Short mmCIF file of C-alpha atoms in Angstrom, two decimals:
data_model
loop_
_atom_site.label_atom_id
_atom_site.label_comp_id
_atom_site.label_asym_id
_atom_site.label_seq_id
_atom_site.Cartn_x
_atom_site.Cartn_y
_atom_site.Cartn_z
CA UNK I 256 90.41 33.80 107.26
CA UNK I 257 92.76 36.70 107.80
CA UNK I 258 94.66 35.93 104.63
CA UNK I 259 91.52 35.56 102.57
CA UNK I 260 90.03 38.87 103.69
CA UNK I 261 93.29 40.71 102.96
CA UNK I 262 93.40 39.18 99.50
CA UNK I 263 89.83 40.18 98.76
CA UNK I 264 90.51 43.69 100.09
CA UNK I 265 93.43 43.86 97.71
CA UNK I 266 91.28 42.70 94.83
CA UNK I 267 88.68 45.30 95.71
CA UNK I 268 91.32 48.02 95.57
CA UNK I 269 92.46 46.69 92.21
CA UNK I 270 88.88 46.95 91.02
CA UNK I 271 88.66 50.57 92.13
CA UNK I 272 92.01 51.36 90.55
CA UNK I 273 90.99 49.81 87.23
CA UNK I 274 87.74 51.78 87.08
CA UNK I 275 89.45 55.03 88.05
CA UNK I 276 92.17 54.35 85.50
CA UNK I 277 89.65 53.72 82.74
CA UNK I 278 87.76 56.90 83.54
CA UNK I 279 91.02 58.83 83.54
CA UNK I 280 91.96 57.48 80.12
CA UNK I 281 88.47 58.19 78.82
CA UNK I 282 88.68 61.80 79.93
CA UNK I 283 92.24 62.37 78.73
CA UNK I 284 91.54 60.79 75.35
CA UNK I 285 89.00 63.51 74.75
CA UNK I 286 86.26 61.00 73.91
CA UNK I 287 83.89 62.52 76.41
CA UNK I 288 82.93 66.13 76.98
CA UNK I 289 85.47 67.28 79.59
CA UNK I 290 82.77 69.34 81.26
CA UNK I 291 80.78 66.18 81.89
CA UNK I 292 83.60 63.83 82.78
CA UNK I 293 86.70 65.52 84.17
CA UNK I 294 89.84 63.42 84.66
CA UNK I 295 89.70 61.40 87.83
CA UNK I 296 93.08 62.76 88.87
CA UNK I 297 91.54 66.26 89.01
CA UNK I 298 88.56 64.93 90.93
CA UNK I 299 90.76 63.15 93.43
CA UNK I 300 92.97 66.16 93.97
CA UNK I 301 89.88 68.28 94.64
CA UNK I 302 88.58 65.56 96.94
CA UNK I 303 91.72 65.61 99.05
CA UNK I 304 91.43 69.38 99.53
CA UNK I 305 87.74 69.38 100.41
CA UNK I 306 88.21 68.96 104.17
CA UNK I 307 90.15 72.24 104.09
CA UNK I 308 87.17 74.00 102.51
CA UNK I 309 85.39 75.50 105.52
CA UNK I 310 82.14 76.12 103.68
CA UNK I 311 82.00 72.52 102.47
CA UNK I 312 82.67 71.15 105.95
CA UNK I 313 79.89 73.30 107.41
CA UNK I 314 77.44 72.05 104.78
CA UNK I 315 78.56 68.47 105.33
CA UNK I 316 78.06 68.75 109.08
CA UNK I 317 74.53 70.11 108.49
CA UNK I 318 73.70 67.01 106.46
CA UNK I 319 75.23 64.69 109.05
CA UNK I 320 73.42 66.38 111.92
CA UNK I 321 70.05 66.23 110.22
CA UNK I 322 70.54 62.61 109.17
CA UNK I 323 71.63 61.32 112.57
CA UNK I 324 69.12 63.37 114.54
CA UNK I 325 66.31 62.37 112.19
CA UNK I 326 67.35 58.75 112.45
CA UNK I 327 67.35 58.94 116.25
CA UNK I 328 63.90 60.54 116.19
CA UNK I 329 62.61 57.85 113.83
CA UNK I 330 64.07 55.20 116.11
CA UNK I 331 62.32 56.55 119.18
CA UNK I 332 58.97 56.99 117.46
CA UNK I 333 59.24 53.75 115.51
CA UNK I 334 60.15 51.52 118.43
CA UNK I 335 57.66 53.08 120.85
CA UNK I 336 54.78 52.89 118.39
CA UNK I 337 55.95 49.48 117.21
CA UNK I 338 56.01 48.00 120.69
CA UNK I 339 52.52 49.30 121.44
CA UNK I 340 51.11 48.15 118.11
CA UNK I 341 52.86 44.80 118.24
CA UNK I 342 51.94 43.91 121.78
CA UNK I 343 48.19 44.38 121.44
CA UNK I 344 46.43 42.16 118.93
CA UNK I 345 43.43 44.46 118.83
CA UNK I 346 45.39 47.65 118.17
CA UNK I 347 47.42 45.79 115.54
CA UNK I 348 44.38 44.57 113.66
CA UNK I 349 42.76 47.98 113.79
CA UNK I 350 45.75 49.88 112.46
CA UNK I 351 47.86 47.61 110.24
CA UNK I 352 45.81 48.10 107.07
CA UNK I 353 45.96 51.88 107.40
CA UNK I 354 49.70 51.84 108.11
CA UNK I 355 50.34 49.64 105.10
CA UNK I 356 48.43 52.16 103.03
CA UNK I 357 50.58 55.03 104.30
CA UNK I 358 53.88 53.22 103.97
CA UNK I 359 54.46 53.30 100.17
CA UNK I 360 54.03 57.10 100.05
CA UNK I 361 57.37 58.56 98.95
CA UNK I 362 58.52 60.78 101.82
CA UNK I 363 60.10 63.32 99.49
CA UNK I 364 56.67 64.17 98.09
CA UNK I 365 55.94 65.75 101.46
CA UNK I 366 58.68 68.35 101.02
CA UNK I 367 56.21 71.11 100.02
CA UNK I 368 54.06 70.31 103.06
CA UNK I 369 57.09 70.43 105.33
CA UNK I 370 58.07 73.79 103.86
CA UNK I 371 54.57 75.10 104.58
CA UNK I 372 54.74 74.16 108.22
CA UNK I 373 58.38 74.69 109.07
CA UNK I 374 59.86 76.83 106.36
CA UNK I 375 63.18 75.85 104.89
CA UNK I 376 65.52 74.61 107.57
CA UNK I 377 66.55 72.02 110.09
CA UNK I 378 63.11 71.15 111.50
CA UNK I 379 61.77 70.65 107.99
CA UNK I 380 64.46 68.05 107.32
CA UNK I 381 63.76 66.27 110.60
CA UNK I 382 60.05 66.02 109.83
CA UNK I 383 60.77 64.58 106.41
CA UNK I 384 63.25 62.03 107.74
CA UNK I 385 60.69 60.97 110.33
CA UNK I 386 57.97 60.60 107.70
CA UNK I 387 60.15 58.40 105.54
CA UNK I 388 62.55 56.54 107.82
CA UNK I 389 60.14 55.57 110.58
CA UNK I 390 58.47 52.86 108.45
CA UNK I 391 61.19 50.17 108.32
CA UNK I 392 61.80 50.63 112.05
CA UNK I 393 58.10 50.63 112.89
CA UNK I 394 57.26 47.55 110.85
CA UNK I 395 60.32 45.61 111.98
CA UNK I 396 59.44 46.42 115.59
CA UNK I 397 55.83 45.35 115.14
CA UNK I 398 56.73 42.04 113.55
CA UNK I 399 59.51 41.36 116.00
CA UNK I 400 57.28 42.07 119.00
CA UNK I 401 54.53 39.91 117.57
CA UNK I 402 57.06 37.13 117.18
CA UNK I 403 58.37 37.33 120.74
CA UNK I 404 58.55 33.99 122.54
CA UNK I 405 55.22 33.68 124.39
CA UNK I 406 56.92 31.74 127.18
CA UNK I 407 59.05 34.75 128.02
CA UNK I 408 55.99 36.96 128.18
CA UNK I 409 54.07 34.43 130.28
CA UNK I 410 57.00 34.10 132.67
CA UNK I 411 57.17 37.84 133.14
CA UNK I 412 53.45 37.97 133.77
CA UNK I 413 53.75 35.28 136.41
CA UNK I 414 56.40 37.37 138.11
CA UNK I 415 53.85 40.18 138.38
CA UNK I 416 55.01 42.51 135.61
CA UNK I 417 52.24 44.71 134.28
CA UNK I 418 51.65 45.21 130.57
CA UNK I 419 53.81 48.32 130.23
CA UNK I 420 56.69 46.65 132.04
CA UNK I 421 56.36 43.59 129.84
CA UNK I 422 56.46 45.78 126.75
CA UNK I 423 59.71 47.44 127.70
CA UNK I 424 61.53 44.78 129.68
CA UNK I 425 60.65 41.69 127.69
CA UNK I 426 59.28 42.48 124.25
CA UNK I 427 61.54 45.36 123.30
CA UNK I 428 64.87 43.68 124.19
CA UNK I 429 63.78 40.50 122.40
CA UNK I 430 62.81 42.53 119.36
CA UNK I 431 65.91 44.73 119.20
CA UNK I 432 68.09 42.63 116.87
CA UNK I 433 65.39 42.61 114.22
CA UNK I 434 64.62 46.27 114.86
CA UNK I 435 68.29 47.00 114.28
CA UNK I 436 68.01 45.63 110.76
CA UNK I 437 65.26 48.18 110.22
CA UNK I 438 67.54 50.90 111.57
CA UNK I 439 70.14 50.08 108.93
CA UNK I 440 67.56 50.51 106.17
CA UNK I 441 66.23 53.64 107.84
CA UNK I 442 69.73 55.13 107.92
CA UNK I 443 70.11 55.07 104.16
CA UNK I 444 66.58 56.40 103.75
CA UNK I 445 67.39 59.23 106.17
CA UNK I 446 70.50 60.23 104.25
CA UNK I 447 68.62 60.12 100.95
CA UNK I 448 65.77 62.26 102.28
CA UNK I 449 68.08 64.85 103.85
CA UNK I 450 70.18 65.23 100.70
CA UNK I 451 67.01 65.38 98.58
CA UNK I 452 65.46 68.04 100.77
CA UNK I 453 68.64 70.12 100.62
CA UNK I 454 68.80 69.70 96.87
CA UNK I 455 65.23 70.79 96.30
CA UNK I 456 64.89 73.57 98.85
CA UNK I 457 68.38 75.03 99.06
CA UNK I 458 68.61 74.32 102.77
CA UNK I 459 72.19 74.23 104.05
CA UNK I 460 73.84 70.92 103.44
CA UNK I 461 75.56 68.61 101.01
CA UNK I 462 72.58 68.59 98.65
CA UNK I 463 72.51 72.33 98.12
CA UNK I 464 76.32 72.40 97.88
CA UNK I 465 76.07 69.88 95.03
CA UNK I 466 73.36 71.98 93.39
CA UNK I 467 75.53 75.11 93.51
CA UNK I 468 78.66 73.36 92.33
CA UNK I 469 76.88 71.44 89.60
CA UNK I 470 74.13 73.84 88.59
CA UNK I 471 75.56 77.32 89.03
CA UNK I 472 79.31 76.93 88.88
CA UNK I 473 79.32 73.83 86.66
CA UNK I 474 82.45 72.57 88.40
CA UNK I 475 82.03 68.89 87.57
CA UNK I 476 85.34 68.03 89.23
CA UNK I 477 83.98 69.33 92.54
CA UNK I 478 80.67 67.68 91.75
CA UNK I 479 82.24 64.24 91.41
CA UNK I 480 84.33 64.87 94.52
CA UNK I 481 81.14 65.72 96.40
CA UNK I 482 79.47 62.56 95.11
CA UNK I 483 82.37 60.52 96.41
CA UNK I 484 82.02 62.22 99.80
CA UNK I 485 78.29 61.44 99.78
CA UNK I 486 79.08 57.83 99.03
CA UNK I 487 81.64 57.74 101.84
CA UNK I 488 79.06 59.14 104.25
CA UNK I 489 76.52 56.48 103.31
CA UNK I 490 79.10 53.73 103.35
CA UNK I 491 80.54 54.96 106.66
CA UNK I 492 77.13 55.04 108.33
CA UNK I 493 76.40 51.50 107.22
CA UNK I 494 79.84 50.31 108.33
CA UNK I 495 79.35 51.94 111.73
CA UNK I 496 75.95 50.32 112.13
CA UNK I 497 77.28 46.88 111.18
CA UNK I 498 80.08 47.24 113.73
CA UNK I 499 77.53 48.34 116.31
CA UNK I 500 75.43 45.32 115.49
CA UNK I 501 78.31 42.96 116.22
CA UNK I 502 79.05 44.77 119.46
CA UNK I 503 75.45 44.83 120.69
CA UNK I 504 74.10 41.59 119.33
CA UNK I 505 77.19 39.44 118.98
CA UNK I 506 75.80 37.26 121.77
CA UNK I 507 72.63 36.60 119.79
CA UNK I 508 74.57 35.65 116.68
CA UNK I 509 76.70 33.28 118.73
CA UNK I 510 73.68 31.64 120.32
CA UNK I 511 72.14 31.08 116.93
CA UNK I 512 75.35 29.52 115.69
CA UNK I 513 75.05 26.91 118.43
CA UNK N 195 47.77 33.90 124.45
CA UNK N 196 44.05 33.77 125.22
CA UNK N 197 43.45 36.28 122.46
CA UNK N 198 45.32 34.03 120.00
CA UNK N 199 43.21 31.05 121.00
CA UNK N 200 40.04 33.07 120.66
CA UNK N 201 41.16 34.32 117.27
CA UNK N 202 41.81 30.73 116.25
CA UNK N 203 38.31 29.59 117.04
CA UNK N 204 36.88 32.61 115.34
CA UNK N 205 39.05 31.66 112.41
CA UNK N 206 37.19 28.40 112.04
CA UNK N 207 33.97 30.30 111.62
CA UNK N 208 35.37 32.64 108.98
CA UNK N 209 36.78 29.70 107.10
CA UNK N 210 33.24 28.43 106.94
CA UNK N 211 32.55 31.70 105.11
CA UNK N 212 30.68 33.49 107.83
CA UNK N 213 29.55 36.81 106.42
CA UNK N 214 29.62 38.46 109.80
CA UNK N 215 33.26 37.50 110.27
CA UNK N 216 34.20 39.03 106.92
CA UNK N 217 32.17 42.11 107.72
CA UNK N 218 33.92 42.26 111.08
CA UNK N 219 37.39 42.29 109.59
CA UNK N 220 36.30 44.88 107.04
CA UNK N 221 35.07 47.07 109.86
CA UNK N 222 38.32 46.69 111.83
CA UNK N 223 40.39 47.66 108.84
CA UNK N 224 38.34 50.72 107.91
CA UNK N 225 37.59 52.17 111.35
CA UNK N 226 40.90 53.92 111.77
CA UNK N 227 41.00 55.55 108.30
CA UNK N 228 37.41 56.74 108.66
CA UNK N 229 38.12 58.16 112.13
CA UNK N 230 41.23 59.92 110.85
CA UNK N 231 39.29 61.40 107.93
CA UNK N 232 36.52 62.65 110.22
CA UNK N 233 39.06 64.15 112.62
CA UNK N 234 40.81 65.87 109.72
CA UNK N 235 37.53 67.23 108.41
CA UNK N 236 36.40 68.71 111.71
CA UNK N 237 39.81 69.94 112.81
CA UNK N 238 40.44 71.60 109.46
CA UNK N 239 37.07 73.32 109.43
CA UNK N 240 37.54 74.44 113.02
CA UNK N 241 41.06 75.73 112.55
CA UNK N 242 40.15 77.29 109.20
CA UNK N 243 43.81 77.40 108.25
CA UNK N 244 44.65 77.92 104.57
CA UNK N 245 47.47 75.39 104.98
CA UNK N 246 45.23 72.42 105.67
CA UNK N 247 41.93 72.28 103.83
CA UNK N 248 39.21 69.85 104.94
CA UNK N 249 39.29 66.41 103.38
CA UNK N 250 36.01 66.98 101.57
CA UNK N 251 37.55 69.89 99.67
CA UNK N 252 40.59 67.79 98.81
CA UNK N 253 38.43 64.99 97.45
CA UNK N 254 36.46 67.48 95.37
CA UNK N 255 39.73 68.86 94.03
CA UNK N 256 40.89 65.36 93.08
CA UNK N 257 37.70 64.88 91.13
CA UNK N 258 37.92 68.30 89.47
CA UNK N 259 41.57 67.99 88.52
CA UNK N 260 41.60 64.54 87.02
CA UNK N 261 38.23 62.90 86.73
CA UNK N 262 35.87 65.63 85.68
CA UNK N 263 35.91 65.23 81.91
CA UNK N 264 32.57 64.30 80.37
CA UNK N 265 31.85 60.61 79.96
CA UNK N 266 32.06 60.91 76.20
CA UNK N 267 35.69 62.05 76.46
CA UNK N 268 36.62 59.26 78.82
CA UNK N 269 36.12 60.81 82.26
CA UNK N 270 39.81 61.54 82.80
CA UNK N 271 41.02 65.02 82.05
CA UNK N 272 43.92 66.26 79.98
CA UNK N 273 45.88 66.96 83.13
CA UNK N 274 45.55 63.28 83.97
CA UNK N 275 47.16 62.25 80.70
CA UNK N 276 49.83 64.88 80.98
CA UNK N 277 50.79 64.45 84.61
CA UNK N 278 49.65 61.08 85.86
CA UNK N 279 50.31 59.05 82.75
CA UNK N 280 53.49 61.03 82.07
CA UNK N 281 54.83 60.24 85.53
CA UNK N 282 53.84 56.61 85.27
CA UNK N 283 55.53 56.27 81.91
CA UNK N 284 58.82 57.58 83.35
CA UNK N 285 58.49 55.39 86.41
CA UNK N 286 57.80 52.20 84.49
CA UNK N 287 60.49 52.82 81.89
CA UNK N 288 63.11 53.62 84.51
CA UNK N 289 62.07 50.72 86.71
CA UNK N 290 62.12 48.17 83.89
CA UNK N 291 65.44 49.44 82.55
CA UNK N 292 67.06 49.43 85.96
CA UNK N 293 65.64 46.01 86.86
CA UNK N 294 66.85 44.39 83.64
CA UNK N 295 70.34 45.83 84.02
CA UNK N 296 70.41 44.98 87.70
CA UNK N 297 69.33 41.39 87.23
CA UNK N 298 71.62 40.78 84.24
CA UNK N 299 74.62 42.35 85.97
CA UNK N 300 73.68 40.54 89.16
CA UNK N 301 73.82 37.20 87.37
CA UNK N 302 77.19 38.09 85.88
CA UNK N 303 78.68 39.16 89.20
CA UNK N 304 77.06 36.31 91.09
CA UNK N 305 78.18 33.56 88.75
CA UNK N 306 81.72 34.75 88.03
CA UNK N 307 83.26 34.37 91.46
CA UNK N 308 86.74 35.67 90.70
CA UNK N 309 85.40 38.71 88.86
CA UNK N 310 83.05 39.42 91.74
CA UNK N 311 85.86 39.90 94.24
CA UNK N 312 87.23 42.78 92.20
CA UNK N 313 83.88 44.43 91.77
CA UNK N 314 82.06 43.89 95.09
CA UNK N 315 83.56 46.78 97.10
CA UNK N 316 83.04 49.14 94.18
CA UNK N 317 79.38 48.13 93.92
CA UNK N 318 78.82 48.55 97.63
CA UNK N 319 80.44 51.97 97.56
CA UNK N 320 78.37 53.15 94.60
CA UNK N 321 75.27 51.80 96.24
CA UNK N 322 75.92 53.95 99.31
CA UNK N 323 75.67 57.19 97.36
CA UNK N 324 72.31 58.82 98.11
CA UNK N 325 70.84 58.64 94.62
CA UNK N 326 69.31 62.11 94.68
CA UNK N 327 72.85 63.50 94.78
CA UNK N 328 73.08 62.46 91.14
CA UNK N 329 70.48 65.02 90.08
CA UNK N 330 72.88 67.92 89.34
CA UNK N 331 75.11 65.60 87.31
CA UNK N 332 72.23 64.05 85.42
CA UNK N 333 70.75 67.44 84.60
CA UNK N 334 74.10 68.37 83.06
CA UNK N 335 74.18 65.16 81.06
CA UNK N 336 70.51 64.73 80.10
CA UNK N 337 68.93 68.14 80.42
CA UNK N 338 65.47 68.36 81.96
CA UNK N 339 63.52 66.02 79.73
CA UNK N 340 62.09 62.59 80.23
CA UNK N 341 65.43 60.86 79.68
CA UNK N 342 66.90 62.51 82.77
CA UNK N 343 64.16 61.12 84.99
CA UNK N 344 64.26 57.69 83.38
CA UNK N 345 68.07 57.54 83.74
CA UNK N 346 67.88 58.66 87.37
CA UNK N 347 65.26 56.07 88.26
CA UNK N 348 67.06 53.33 86.33
CA UNK N 349 70.37 54.06 88.08
CA UNK N 350 68.77 54.05 91.51
CA UNK N 351 66.87 50.84 90.78
CA UNK N 352 69.92 49.00 89.42
CA UNK N 353 71.85 48.79 92.68
CA UNK N 354 69.45 47.12 95.12
CA UNK N 355 68.31 44.80 92.32
CA UNK N 356 71.91 43.91 91.47
CA UNK N 357 72.93 43.25 95.06
CA UNK N 358 69.88 41.13 95.80
CA UNK N 359 70.33 39.19 92.56
CA UNK N 360 73.95 38.48 93.48
CA UNK N 361 72.80 37.27 96.89
CA UNK N 362 70.18 35.06 95.31
CA UNK N 363 72.52 33.60 92.71
CA UNK N 364 75.15 32.85 95.33
CA UNK N 365 72.60 31.11 97.53
CA UNK N 366 71.78 28.43 94.98
CA UNK N 367 72.26 24.95 96.40
CA UNK N 368 75.61 23.74 95.00
CA UNK N 369 74.35 20.16 94.99
CA UNK N 370 71.53 21.11 92.62
CA UNK N 371 73.98 22.87 90.35
CA UNK N 372 76.45 19.98 90.30
CA UNK N 373 73.66 17.55 89.57
CA UNK N 374 72.54 19.63 86.62
CA UNK N 375 76.09 19.85 85.38
CA UNK N 376 76.57 16.09 85.64
CA UNK N 377 73.45 15.53 83.59
CA UNK N 378 74.96 17.76 80.88
CA UNK N 379 72.36 20.44 81.19
CA UNK N 380 73.54 23.36 79.05
CA UNK N 381 74.75 26.58 80.65
CA UNK N 382 71.71 28.61 79.58
CA UNK N 383 69.36 25.91 80.70
CA UNK N 384 71.14 25.75 84.04
CA UNK N 385 70.76 29.50 84.40
CA UNK N 386 67.05 29.55 83.57
CA UNK N 387 65.88 26.34 85.17
CA UNK N 388 68.10 25.93 88.22
CA UNK N 389 69.66 29.21 89.20
CA UNK N 390 66.84 31.61 88.34
CA UNK N 391 64.13 29.81 90.32
CA UNK N 392 66.44 29.37 93.30
CA UNK N 393 67.45 33.02 93.22
CA UNK N 394 63.97 34.39 92.60
CA UNK N 395 62.94 35.05 96.22
CA UNK N 396 65.99 37.24 96.68
CA UNK N 397 65.56 38.90 93.29
CA UNK N 398 61.92 39.68 93.99
CA UNK N 399 62.85 41.15 97.37
CA UNK N 400 65.29 43.42 95.56
CA UNK N 401 62.61 44.39 93.05
CA UNK N 402 60.26 45.29 95.87
CA UNK N 403 62.81 47.60 97.48
CA UNK N 404 63.59 49.09 94.09
CA UNK N 405 59.94 49.93 93.46
CA UNK N 406 59.82 52.17 96.51
CA UNK N 407 63.13 53.74 95.54
CA UNK N 408 61.85 54.30 92.01
CA UNK N 409 58.93 56.33 93.34
CA UNK N 410 61.22 58.45 95.46
CA UNK N 411 63.53 59.27 92.57
CA UNK N 412 60.58 59.93 90.27
CA UNK N 413 59.29 62.59 92.64
CA UNK N 414 62.75 64.06 93.18
CA UNK N 415 63.44 64.15 89.48
CA UNK N 416 60.12 65.80 88.76
CA UNK N 417 60.47 68.35 91.52
CA UNK N 418 63.93 69.42 90.47
CA UNK N 419 63.92 69.29 86.71
CA UNK N 420 60.59 68.98 84.99
CA UNK N 421 57.78 70.85 83.35
CA UNK N 422 55.07 68.34 84.08
CA UNK N 423 54.36 65.31 86.18
CA UNK N 424 52.96 64.64 89.62
CA UNK N 425 56.05 65.73 91.50
CA UNK N 426 56.22 68.94 89.53
CA UNK N 427 52.53 69.64 90.22
CA UNK N 428 52.94 69.25 93.99
CA UNK N 429 55.89 71.59 94.03
CA UNK N 430 54.24 74.07 91.69
CA UNK N 431 51.01 74.08 93.66
CA UNK N 432 52.88 74.85 96.87
CA UNK N 433 54.83 77.63 95.15
CA UNK N 434 51.68 79.28 93.85
CA UNK N 435 49.87 78.65 97.13
CA UNK N 436 47.16 76.55 95.51
CA UNK N 437 47.00 74.34 98.54
CA UNK N 438 43.91 72.34 97.60
CA UNK N 439 45.80 71.36 94.45
CA UNK N 440 48.88 70.46 96.44
CA UNK N 441 47.02 68.20 98.84
CA UNK N 442 44.99 66.64 96.05
CA UNK N 443 48.15 65.74 94.14
CA UNK N 444 49.74 64.39 97.31
CA UNK N 445 46.75 62.15 97.97
CA UNK N 446 46.83 60.93 94.39
CA UNK N 447 50.55 60.12 94.66
CA UNK N 448 49.88 58.18 97.84
CA UNK N 449 47.04 56.23 96.26
CA UNK N 450 49.07 55.41 93.16
CA UNK N 451 52.06 54.31 95.24
CA UNK N 452 49.77 52.09 97.28
CA UNK N 453 48.18 50.57 94.17
CA UNK N 454 51.58 49.77 92.71
CA UNK N 455 52.65 48.05 95.91
CA UNK N 456 49.44 46.02 96.02
CA UNK N 457 49.91 44.95 92.40
CA UNK N 458 53.49 44.02 93.18
CA UNK N 459 52.37 41.93 96.15
CA UNK N 460 49.94 40.01 93.93
CA UNK N 461 52.73 39.44 91.41
CA UNK N 462 55.06 38.32 94.17
CA UNK N 463 52.53 35.84 95.54
CA UNK N 464 51.91 34.45 92.06
CA UNK N 465 55.59 33.98 91.25
CA UNK N 466 56.69 32.75 94.64
CA UNK N 467 53.75 30.57 95.63
CA UNK N 468 55.88 27.46 95.19
CA UNK N 469 58.61 28.92 97.43
CA UNK N 470 56.32 29.91 100.26
CA UNK N 471 54.59 26.56 100.22
CA UNK N 472 57.83 24.62 100.44
CA UNK N 473 59.09 26.82 103.23
#
């Protein structure tokens, strides 16, 4: 197993190297407008120096803060509402149609509304992340709670737990692994919404940095470097969440293997 | 548990086609929206804030903006053709383009195992880029016309479709494939009649995710670099403080997004009915 994963890692790096090499050749050969496609070597050298750019790091931290905080907020709202909606058949039937109507609405369309209420800034981004990223968490929680083993619930009831206690001590823990899958989806939605909001409103963050670098300064080398950073952020978040999943729910995966 | 049992017995009655049961479920589904609308109406009138007009005014605005042309001219207004149909055209073009590329590339990556190992990490990295970050680059490449929006949507749609197609292709039962090979089924026939059906649940899941993503990028593209379209109208209306317009366009976007997802669900049920039944 170890050998195979090292080999595939190596092949992945080769893949990257080949693509970067091709882009480099393409740029150097003068086949493409150098303003649109700068040589990858220039991009990579800019990329390496970005962490030293204080302004960039401030913008990046703004994006990260908004994304993670928004995700946490969506998690709290999504799981709480999901547990309530999933545990009561009546509440579920009354609300599910309306929620499924609201769900497809693209969260970014609400940017003008968010600006009206909060102006351009941190709270605006949080509201938008909530409006967009809560849905996968909410729906995963609802379905997971509805699918909870009825024996577990009945047992808890026999032991005298009231409904609220059952919700949080039986249903929620049982539902968490599936909820977590929703959190992973919500994380990429959160990042997308935050960057979009920054792009469109000029709020501090990676999105507005990209707008300035690409739109005003037309420094495509910095632009590509910023895109790579954005990709690393998204990839890093997902990697972190997958690691967390193994830590938290490794027991569940092992049980299922048996 | 008692509620489930009770629901089961009630279910027998609705299977018999009881009108009251159907009416009952209709009532349950519509109570919440109606209550929300009424609350909105009264709260908005009470607060009298310019930011949030009452729902009745919003509905009137929807009618005035897009459905107020005389019957002879086809009921829908010019703005409808310009904005609604314009947006939909970009969405559909981008979605179809991205889906085709995603599925085709997904088959290639899924079937060619050795090639896939070189390309997988690259695909997963590219997929992690928040697609709206591409807007400044795409504006430089494509300008602010339709092609920019279509390219943006297509790019964003390609990745989830590709990854899900790869998953689906890789999940094909190897025994089925070997059997087809032994019977000398040609490569193309194997692809269309063995692999494609087996991979279709995964592919369709990818297409579903991509549809939502397509809407998001459509709005982003239209808000950042456009002269018409639904996204542009929302942004413009907020800028010029025509808030009834803004809310009306928002509602319309929500309704259209919902309609698309309903249509997609019907399509999904039709295509996958054999899969669900076997499972």
